[in-house]
XYZ file of C-alpha atoms in Angstrom:
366
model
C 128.417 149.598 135.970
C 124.854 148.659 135.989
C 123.716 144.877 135.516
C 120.022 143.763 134.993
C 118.592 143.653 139.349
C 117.711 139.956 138.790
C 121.729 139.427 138.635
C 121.687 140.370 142.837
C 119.789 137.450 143.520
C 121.822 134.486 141.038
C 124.736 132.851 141.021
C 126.743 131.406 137.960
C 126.334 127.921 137.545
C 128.171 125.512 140.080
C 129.188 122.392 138.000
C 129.803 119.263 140.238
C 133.810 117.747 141.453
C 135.633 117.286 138.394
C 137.513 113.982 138.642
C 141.431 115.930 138.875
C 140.114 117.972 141.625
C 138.674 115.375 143.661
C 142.635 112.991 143.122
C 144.287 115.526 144.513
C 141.992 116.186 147.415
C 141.486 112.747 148.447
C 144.796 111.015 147.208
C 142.799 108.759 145.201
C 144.262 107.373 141.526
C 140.669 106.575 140.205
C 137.962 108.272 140.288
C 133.979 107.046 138.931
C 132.330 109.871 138.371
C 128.677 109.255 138.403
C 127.426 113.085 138.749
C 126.686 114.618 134.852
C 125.150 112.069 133.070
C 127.690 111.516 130.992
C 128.439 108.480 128.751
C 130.555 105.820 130.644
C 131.404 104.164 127.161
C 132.454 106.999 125.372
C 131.399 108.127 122.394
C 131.396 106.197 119.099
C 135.015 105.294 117.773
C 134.154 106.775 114.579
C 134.553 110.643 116.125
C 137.503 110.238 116.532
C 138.752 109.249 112.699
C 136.368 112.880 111.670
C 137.735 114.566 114.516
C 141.676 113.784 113.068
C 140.520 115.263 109.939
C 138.760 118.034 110.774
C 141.088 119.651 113.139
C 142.258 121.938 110.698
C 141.805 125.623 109.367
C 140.904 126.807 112.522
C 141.220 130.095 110.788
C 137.802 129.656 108.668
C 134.468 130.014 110.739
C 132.343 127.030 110.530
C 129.120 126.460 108.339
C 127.088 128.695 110.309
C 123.623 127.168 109.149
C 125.044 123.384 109.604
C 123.964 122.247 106.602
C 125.749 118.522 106.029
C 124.133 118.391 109.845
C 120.686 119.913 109.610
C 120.084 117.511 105.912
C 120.968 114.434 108.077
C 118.688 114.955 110.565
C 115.857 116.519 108.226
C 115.938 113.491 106.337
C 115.959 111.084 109.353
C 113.405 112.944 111.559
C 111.041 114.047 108.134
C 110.958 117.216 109.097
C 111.785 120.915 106.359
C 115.588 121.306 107.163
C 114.854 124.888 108.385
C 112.747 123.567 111.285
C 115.946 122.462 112.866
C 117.577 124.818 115.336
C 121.331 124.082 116.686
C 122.702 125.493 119.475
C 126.283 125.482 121.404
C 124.509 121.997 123.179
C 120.952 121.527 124.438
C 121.542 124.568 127.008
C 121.893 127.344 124.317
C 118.658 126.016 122.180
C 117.238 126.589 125.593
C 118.398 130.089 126.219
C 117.709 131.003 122.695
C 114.361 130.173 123.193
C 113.992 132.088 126.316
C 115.548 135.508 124.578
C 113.415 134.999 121.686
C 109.465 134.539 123.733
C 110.447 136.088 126.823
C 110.583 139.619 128.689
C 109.880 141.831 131.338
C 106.035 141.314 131.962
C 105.572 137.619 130.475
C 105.976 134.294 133.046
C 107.000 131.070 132.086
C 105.582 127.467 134.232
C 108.027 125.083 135.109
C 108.120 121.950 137.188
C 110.461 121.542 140.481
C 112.954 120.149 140.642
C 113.722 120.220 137.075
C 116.955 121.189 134.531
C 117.680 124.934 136.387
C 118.442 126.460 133.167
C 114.897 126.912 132.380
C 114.188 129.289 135.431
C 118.009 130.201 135.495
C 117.346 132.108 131.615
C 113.704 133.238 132.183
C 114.947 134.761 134.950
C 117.434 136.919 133.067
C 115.284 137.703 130.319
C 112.667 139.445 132.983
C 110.019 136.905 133.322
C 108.324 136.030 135.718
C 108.915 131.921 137.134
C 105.597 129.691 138.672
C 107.301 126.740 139.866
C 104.830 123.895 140.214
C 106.201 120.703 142.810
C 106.097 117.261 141.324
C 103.978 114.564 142.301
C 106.370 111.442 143.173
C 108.352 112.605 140.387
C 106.163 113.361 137.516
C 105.510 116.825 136.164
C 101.641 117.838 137.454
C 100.302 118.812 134.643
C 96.615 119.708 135.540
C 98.335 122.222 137.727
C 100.642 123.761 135.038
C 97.610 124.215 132.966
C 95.891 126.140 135.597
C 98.445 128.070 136.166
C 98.492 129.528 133.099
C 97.314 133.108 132.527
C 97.420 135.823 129.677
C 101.116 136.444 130.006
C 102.561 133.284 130.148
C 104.585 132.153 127.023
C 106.450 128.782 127.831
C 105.398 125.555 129.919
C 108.678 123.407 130.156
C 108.631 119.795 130.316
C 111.577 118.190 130.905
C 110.946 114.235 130.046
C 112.499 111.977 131.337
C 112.394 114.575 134.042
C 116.062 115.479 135.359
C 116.577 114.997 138.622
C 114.086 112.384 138.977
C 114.004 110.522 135.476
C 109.990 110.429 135.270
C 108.322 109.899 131.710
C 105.726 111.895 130.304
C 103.726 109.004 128.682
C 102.754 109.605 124.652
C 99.009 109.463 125.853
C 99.386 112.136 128.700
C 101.604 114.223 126.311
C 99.237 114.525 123.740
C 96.468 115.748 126.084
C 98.000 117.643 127.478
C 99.182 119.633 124.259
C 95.054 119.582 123.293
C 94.367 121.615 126.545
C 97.045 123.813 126.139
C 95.995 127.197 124.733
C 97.668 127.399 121.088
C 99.219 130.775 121.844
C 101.809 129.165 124.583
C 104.230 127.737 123.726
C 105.586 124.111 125.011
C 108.964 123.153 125.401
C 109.564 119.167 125.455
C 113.396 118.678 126.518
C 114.187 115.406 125.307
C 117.237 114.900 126.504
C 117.423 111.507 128.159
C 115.084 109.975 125.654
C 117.248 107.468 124.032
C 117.290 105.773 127.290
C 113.224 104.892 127.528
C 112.653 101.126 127.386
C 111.030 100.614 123.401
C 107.837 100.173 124.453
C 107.795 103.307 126.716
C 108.458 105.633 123.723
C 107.069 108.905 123.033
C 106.988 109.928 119.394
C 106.794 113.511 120.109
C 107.394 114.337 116.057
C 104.233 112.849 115.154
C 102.981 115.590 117.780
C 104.518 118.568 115.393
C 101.977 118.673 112.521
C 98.894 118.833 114.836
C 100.555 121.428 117.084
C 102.470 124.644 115.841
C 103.231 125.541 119.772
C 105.634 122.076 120.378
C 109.240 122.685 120.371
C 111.425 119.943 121.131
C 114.974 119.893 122.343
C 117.544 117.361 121.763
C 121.329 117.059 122.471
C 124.281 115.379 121.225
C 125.480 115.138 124.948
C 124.237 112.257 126.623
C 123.423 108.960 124.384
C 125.885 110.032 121.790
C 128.591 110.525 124.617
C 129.838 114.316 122.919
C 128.960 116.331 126.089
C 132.661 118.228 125.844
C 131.921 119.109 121.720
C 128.523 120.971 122.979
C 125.844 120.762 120.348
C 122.677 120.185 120.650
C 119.133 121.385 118.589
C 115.386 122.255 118.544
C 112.650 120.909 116.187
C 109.799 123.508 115.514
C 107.095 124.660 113.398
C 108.227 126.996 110.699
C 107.167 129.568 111.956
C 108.913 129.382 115.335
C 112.174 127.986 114.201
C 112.832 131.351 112.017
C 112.198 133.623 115.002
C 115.053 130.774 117.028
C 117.122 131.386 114.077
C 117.262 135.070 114.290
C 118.131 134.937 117.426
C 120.481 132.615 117.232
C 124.234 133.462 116.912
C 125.632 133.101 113.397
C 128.594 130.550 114.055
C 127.207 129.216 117.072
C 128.628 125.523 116.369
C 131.572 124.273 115.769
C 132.899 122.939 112.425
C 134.460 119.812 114.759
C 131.276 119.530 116.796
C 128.967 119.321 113.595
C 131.055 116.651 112.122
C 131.530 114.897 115.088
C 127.642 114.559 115.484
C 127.214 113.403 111.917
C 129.207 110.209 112.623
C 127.806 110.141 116.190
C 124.540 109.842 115.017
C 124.997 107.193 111.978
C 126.888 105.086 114.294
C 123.466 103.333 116.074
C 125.494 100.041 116.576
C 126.941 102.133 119.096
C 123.882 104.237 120.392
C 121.913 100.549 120.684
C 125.042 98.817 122.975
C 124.908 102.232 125.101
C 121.181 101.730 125.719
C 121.281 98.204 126.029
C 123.935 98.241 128.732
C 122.152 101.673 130.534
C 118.915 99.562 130.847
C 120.643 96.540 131.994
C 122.436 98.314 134.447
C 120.034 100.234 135.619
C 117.606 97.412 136.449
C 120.081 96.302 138.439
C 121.562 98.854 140.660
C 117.640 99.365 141.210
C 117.226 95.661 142.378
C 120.838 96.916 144.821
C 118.480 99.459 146.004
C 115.749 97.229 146.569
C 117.536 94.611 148.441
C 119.099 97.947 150.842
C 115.289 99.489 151.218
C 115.950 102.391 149.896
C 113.498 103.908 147.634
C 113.785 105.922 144.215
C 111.754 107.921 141.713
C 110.460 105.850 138.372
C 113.373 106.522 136.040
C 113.746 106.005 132.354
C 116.842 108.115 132.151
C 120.343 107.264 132.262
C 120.849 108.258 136.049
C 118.092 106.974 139.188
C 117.638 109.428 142.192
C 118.124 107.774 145.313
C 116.103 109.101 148.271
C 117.722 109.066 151.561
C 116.396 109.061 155.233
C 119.574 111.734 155.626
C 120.666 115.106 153.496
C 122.131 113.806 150.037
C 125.050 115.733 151.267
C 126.143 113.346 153.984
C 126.240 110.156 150.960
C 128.014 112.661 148.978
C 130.805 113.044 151.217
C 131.392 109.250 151.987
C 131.354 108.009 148.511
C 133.899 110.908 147.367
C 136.241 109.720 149.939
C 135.510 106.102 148.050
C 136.589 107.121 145.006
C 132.756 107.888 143.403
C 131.504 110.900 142.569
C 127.702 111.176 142.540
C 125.466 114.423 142.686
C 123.942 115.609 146.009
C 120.220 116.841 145.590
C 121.102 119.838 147.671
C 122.319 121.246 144.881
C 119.246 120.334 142.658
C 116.090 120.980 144.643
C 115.906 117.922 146.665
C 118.186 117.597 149.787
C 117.225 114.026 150.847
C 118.531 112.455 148.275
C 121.371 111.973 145.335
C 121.183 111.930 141.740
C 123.422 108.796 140.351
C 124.491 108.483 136.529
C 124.578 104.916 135.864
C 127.972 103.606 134.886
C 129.447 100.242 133.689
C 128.151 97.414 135.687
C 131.457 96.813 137.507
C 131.121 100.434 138.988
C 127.367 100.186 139.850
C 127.751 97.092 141.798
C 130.925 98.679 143.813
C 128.667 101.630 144.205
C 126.259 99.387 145.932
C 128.360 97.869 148.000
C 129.456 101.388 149.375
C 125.988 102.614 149.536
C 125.706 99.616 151.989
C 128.374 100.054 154.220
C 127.193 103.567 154.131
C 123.818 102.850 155.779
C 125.754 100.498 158.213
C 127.378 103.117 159.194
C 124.270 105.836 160.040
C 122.516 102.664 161.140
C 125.116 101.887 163.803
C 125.641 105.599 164.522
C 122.139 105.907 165.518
């Protein structure tokens, strides 16, 4: 049997130590794991009451077009309810959008390091991939725009930026959608937006009327704590959110996960204490960092990336031994260096502490 040739060169995603795995290996009874950006509160208490209630009739596919969903979030964002696109989380609006613009002759810009699944789907669809480096972090976007040619259908901009957490300003964003040729399209993944300081915001819907190219990408996953439900969804023009649709599956969500995000999302007493506390803690596991000379990128995320005068690898192993589970940037582009989620702000000041005695340890091995 025959696959596609770009198969001989990938590898399925590797996800990071899950926290069962790593008690057993280590003998540990807790675990902080500090490596997918996931929620350390939870998820709002109200998911669970819809949850009891709607685990039932398993039998009966779900609302395929999401409708008590998609009219929630049409009314809230402003937006036609069939400019929504959902997806089995943020990663299938993502491949969606690849299968639908992409193919064997076409190329795609992204930045590096950024969210893999960008190149990881291009790459399957046929396209070709120009990867353009970061500058301290932040996307370089006079570069993408040169490297744009008559083939290219996507520039992806991932902002906050995962790994590094770097903001695409409002000002810089729309600029850089004026110099963009109409005819290409550009993806802002918005994933980790909910976590930019107020005054930091980018109102990328404003951005929609003035530019039929913008697709935007949002998930359920991170602020909202419903990573293990798995929806997420696009906002586009009309005209590119019919061609998503067709290419999206028919039951693609869950009847569970689109009820769950429903409460999720008119629960903000609980989205505001998650941001508040993310801020707050991140501030000061920063000032931890600070105090240890270590440096970071600018990040207005939910995680900081720590760079390291040693392979992210070597940090990796102590603090997994210690009971903390963090993400090594050999596995996302950038070896010197790990990628932390920030937790509560008992954990993050343990973490320091470890981090310490970590350096102590290279120092005095030196």
């Amino acid at each position: 049997m025959k696959a596609k040739k770009v198969f001989q060169s990938m590898a399925p995603y590797k996800p990071g130590k899950q926290v069962d795995e790593v008690k057993r290996e280590f003998g540990l009874e807790r675990i902080v794991k500090l490596a997918s950006n996931e929620n350390p509160f939870g998820y709002s208490k109200k998911v669970d009451e819809i949850v009891r209630d709607t685990a039932n009739h398993f039998e009966i596919y779900p609302d395929g077009y999401a409708t008590e969903l998609r009219q929630l979030l049409s009314e809230s964002l402003k937006v036609d309810p069939d400019q929504l696109i959902f997806g089995c989380g943020a990663d299938e609006v993502i491949d969606i959008i690849c299968r639908t613009y992409l193919e064997e002759g076409t190329n795609t810009i992204v930045a590096t390091p950024t969210f893999p699944q960008y190149k990881h789907n291009a790459l399957i669809q046929g396209a070709t991939v120009k990867e353009i480096p970061l500058i301290d972090g932040y996307h370089d976007l006079d570069a993408m725009l040169k490297a744009i040619d008559s083939e290219t259908r996507i520039i992806w901009l991932c902002s906050p930026n995962n790994p590094t957490g770097s903001l695409i300003d409002q000002q810089t964003l729309e600029k850089f959608l004026q110099d963009c040729p109409k005819d290409v399209l550009v993806v802002v993944d918005e994933a980790y937006m909910d976590f930019v300081v107020e005054d930091k915001k980018v109102n990328s819907l404003d951005m929609l009327d003035n530019h039929a190219n913008l697709i935007i990408v949002r998930t359920f996953s991170k602020v909202y704590g419903l990573a293990g439900l798995r929806i997420g969804y696009g906002i586009a023009h009309l005209e590119v959110s019919e061609k998503l649709n067709i290419a999206r599956g028919p039951f693609n969500t869950t009847r569970l996960a689109q009820q769950a995000a429903i409460v999720a999302y008119q629960d903000q007493d609980f989205i505001q204490t998650t941001v508040n506390e993310t801020i707050k803690n991140r501030n000061a596991f920063q000032k931890a960092l600070d105090n240890m000379n270590l440096s970071y990128y600018d990040s207005e995320a939910n995680f900081v990336f720590v760079k390291l005068p040693v392979s992210g690898d070597s940090l990796f192993d102590y603090l997994i031994t210690q009971g903390f589970i963090v993400r090594s940037g050999e596995a996302l582009g950038h070896p010197n260096g790990v990628r932390i989620t920030i937790g509560n702000a008992d954990d993050m000041k343990l973490l320091a502490e470890k981090i310490a005695d970590f350096l102590d340890q290279q120092a005095g091995d030196q």
